Amino acid sequence: MAADKTVGTLNHLIAVCRDGEDFYGYAAEKVSAPELQQLLRETAGLHREIGDALRPHVSEAGASPAEGGTLAGKLRQLKGGFKAVLASDTEAVLVPELETAEQAALQAFEGALAEPMDASAKAVVAEKLELVKTAHARIAAIARRAA
């Protein structure tokens, strides 16, 4: 049972990371400021790396790691993309949406630490939570400047 809970929790986090990777990658293609494009690409890569770090723990438990994102993440990206198409300032629309997405990732990682899971998996989640906090702080600072 504990292994099942660990797998479920980790697969949810992997899917949340895929959401971040996809949304940041999408946003990087839509904004025009080169510095922001680079930051968004780096953050997309960070989310990919975090998800990749969690995958072996799912495999070790005898399960298959999640491949896709979450429905909520896809809806956030669609909402942000739709608003960006209608807006004259794509950055002003996408950055707050990215901050909301990053807040969801932060909450998912914080919530995961409260769930029962294998000690080694919990240690990786705690370590990666610090990276998610950093990513959240970065996009929140950009959102404050853009507001």
GROMACS .gro file of C-alpha atoms in nm:
model
  147
    1MET     CA    1   0.000   0.000   0.000
    2ALA     CA    2   0.280   0.246   0.085
    3ALA     CA    3   0.443   0.173  -0.251
    4ASP     CA    4   0.113   0.245  -0.429
    5LYS     CA    5   0.079   0.575  -0.245
    6THR     CA    6   0.440   0.665  -0.329
    7VAL     CA    7   0.382   0.585  -0.697
    8GLY     CA    8   0.060   0.787  -0.709
    9THR     CA    9   0.216   1.087  -0.540
   10LEU     CA   10   0.530   1.079  -0.753
   11ASN     CA   11   0.336   1.031  -1.076
   12HIS     CA   12   0.124   1.332  -0.989
   13LEU     CA   13   0.439   1.539  -0.934
   14ILE     CA   14   0.586   1.413  -1.262
   15ALA     CA   15   0.266   1.520  -1.440
   16VAL     CA   16   0.277   1.861  -1.270
   17CYS     CA   17   0.637   1.899  -1.387
   18ARG     CA   18   0.529   1.812  -1.742
   19ASP     CA   19   0.264   2.087  -1.713
   20GLY     CA   20   0.536   2.335  -1.620
   21GLU     CA   21   0.771   2.217  -1.892
   22ASP     CA   22   0.501   2.247  -2.156
   23PHE     CA   23   0.362   2.583  -2.044
   24TYR     CA   24   0.702   2.749  -2.001
   25GLY     CA   25   0.812   2.614  -2.338
   26TYR     CA   26   0.496   2.748  -2.500
   27ALA     CA   27   0.537   3.087  -2.334
   28ALA     CA   28   0.902   3.110  -2.441
   29GLU     CA   29   0.788   3.084  -2.802
   30LYS     CA   30   0.526   3.357  -2.758
   31VAL     CA   31   0.711   3.636  -2.575
   32SER     CA   32   0.940   3.870  -2.762
   33ALA     CA   33   1.194   3.977  -2.497
   34PRO     CA   34   1.508   3.762  -2.546
   35GLU     CA   35   1.597   3.765  -2.174
   36LEU     CA   36   1.249   3.646  -2.079
   37GLN     CA   37   1.255   3.382  -2.353
   38GLN     CA   38   1.580   3.246  -2.211
   39LEU     CA   39   1.446   3.245  -1.854
   40LEU     CA   40   1.130   3.065  -1.964
   41ARG     CA   41   1.330   2.804  -2.157
   42GLU     CA   42   1.554   2.748  -1.855
   43THR     CA   43   1.251   2.706  -1.630
   44ALA     CA   44   1.095   2.460  -1.876
   45GLY     CA   45   1.421   2.264  -1.860
   46LEU     CA   46   1.420   2.280  -1.480
   47HIS     CA   47   1.072   2.127  -1.470
   48ARG     CA   48   1.187   1.852  -1.709
   49GLU     CA   49   1.490   1.780  -1.488
   50ILE     CA   50   1.277   1.763  -1.173
   51GLY     CA   51   1.034   1.521  -1.337
   52ASP     CA   52   1.324   1.313  -1.467
   53ALA     CA   53   1.469   1.291  -1.114
   54LEU     CA   54   1.140   1.148  -0.984
   55ARG     CA   55   1.091   0.887  -1.258
   56PRO     CA   56   1.343   0.629  -1.127
   57HIS     CA   57   1.160   0.613  -0.793
   58VAL     CA   58   0.839   0.517  -0.971
   59SER     CA   59   1.022   0.257  -1.180
   60GLU     CA   60   1.191   0.114  -0.869
   61ALA     CA   61   0.846   0.058  -0.721
   62GLY     CA   62   0.760  -0.153  -1.027
   63ALA     CA   63   0.532   0.102  -1.193
   64SER     CA   64   0.546   0.315  -1.505
   65PRO     CA   65   0.623   0.685  -1.464
   66ALA     CA   66   0.358   0.931  -1.583
   67GLU     CA   67   0.409   1.047  -1.939
   68GLY     CA   68   0.165   1.336  -1.973
   69GLY     CA   69   0.058   1.636  -1.773
   70THR     CA   70  -0.257   1.706  -1.576
   71LEU     CA   71  -0.591   1.824  -1.706
   72ALA     CA   72  -0.569   2.131  -1.482
   73GLY     CA   73  -0.227   2.214  -1.625
   74LYS     CA   74  -0.349   2.181  -1.982
   75LEU     CA   75  -0.648   2.404  -1.906
   76ARG     CA   76  -0.418   2.668  -1.751
   77GLN     CA   77  -0.201   2.663  -2.063
   78LEU     CA   78  -0.504   2.687  -2.293
   79LYS     CA   79  -0.644   2.977  -2.090
   80GLY     CA   80  -0.309   3.157  -2.099
   81GLY     CA   81  -0.271   3.093  -2.471
   82PHE     CA   82  -0.621   3.217  -2.546
   83LYS     CA   83  -0.568   3.534  -2.342
   84ALA     CA   84  -0.230   3.589  -2.511
   85VAL     CA   85  -0.388   3.571  -2.857
   86LEU     CA   86  -0.638   3.839  -2.762
   87ALA     CA   87  -0.393   4.065  -2.581
   88SER     CA   88  -0.169   4.332  -2.722
   89ASP     CA   89   0.097   4.253  -2.459
   90THR     CA   90   0.159   3.878  -2.458
   91GLU     CA   91   0.412   3.898  -2.174
   92ALA     CA   92   0.170   4.088  -1.949
   93VAL     CA   93  -0.085   3.810  -1.996
   94LEU     CA   94   0.137   3.502  -1.984
   95VAL     CA   95   0.356   3.590  -1.687
   96PRO     CA   96   0.069   3.598  -1.433
   97GLU     CA   97  -0.064   3.272  -1.577
   98LEU     CA   98   0.279   3.117  -1.537
   99GLU     CA   99   0.292   3.239  -1.179
  100THR     CA  100  -0.042   3.068  -1.113
  101ALA     CA  101   0.091   2.748  -1.268
  102GLU     CA  102   0.408   2.769  -1.061
  103GLN     CA  103   0.201   2.822  -0.746
  104ALA     CA  104   0.011   2.501  -0.829
  105ALA     CA  105   0.342   2.316  -0.868
  106LEU     CA  106   0.465   2.454  -0.537
  107GLN     CA  107   0.147   2.342  -0.361
  108ALA     CA  108   0.172   1.997  -0.519
  109PHE     CA  109   0.528   1.949  -0.393
  110GLU     CA  110   0.449   2.084  -0.046
  111GLY     CA  111   0.142   1.860  -0.026
  112ALA     CA  112   0.342   1.558  -0.139
  113LEU     CA  113   0.571   1.589   0.161
  114ALA     CA  114   0.270   1.538   0.386
  115GLU     CA  115   0.184   1.211   0.209
  116PRO     CA  116   0.322   0.875   0.318
  117MET     CA  117   0.598   0.765   0.082
  118ASP     CA  118   0.927   0.584   0.064
  119ALA     CA  119   1.201   0.770   0.255
  120SER     CA  120   1.433   0.803  -0.044
  121ALA     CA  121   1.152   0.936  -0.262
  122LYS     CA  122   1.053   1.183   0.010
  123ALA     CA  123   1.412   1.306   0.027
  124VAL     CA  124   1.416   1.370  -0.349
  125VAL     CA  125   1.080   1.550  -0.331
  126ALA     CA  126   1.211   1.770  -0.047
  127GLU     CA  127   1.525   1.849  -0.246
  128LYS     CA  128   1.328   1.931  -0.562
  129LEU     CA  129   1.081   2.142  -0.364
  130GLU     CA  130   1.363   2.390  -0.310
  131LEU     CA  131   1.406   2.421  -0.689
  132VAL     CA  132   1.031   2.470  -0.733
  133LYS     CA  133   1.040   2.744  -0.467
  134THR     CA  134   1.320   2.917  -0.656
  135ALA     CA  135   1.131   2.895  -0.986
  136HIS     CA  136   0.819   3.032  -0.819
  137ALA     CA  137   1.009   3.322  -0.665
  138ARG     CA  138   1.162   3.408  -1.003
  139ILE     CA  139   0.835   3.415  -1.195
  140ALA     CA  140   0.660   3.597  -0.908
  141ALA     CA  141   0.927   3.870  -0.920
  142ILE     CA  142   0.878   3.906  -1.295
  143ALA     CA  143   0.502   3.922  -1.248
  144ARG     CA  144   0.539   4.200  -0.988
  145ARG     CA  145   0.760   4.399  -1.224
  146ALA     CA  146   0.515   4.352  -1.511
  147ALA     CA  147   0.215   4.459  -1.303
   0.00000   0.00000   0.00000
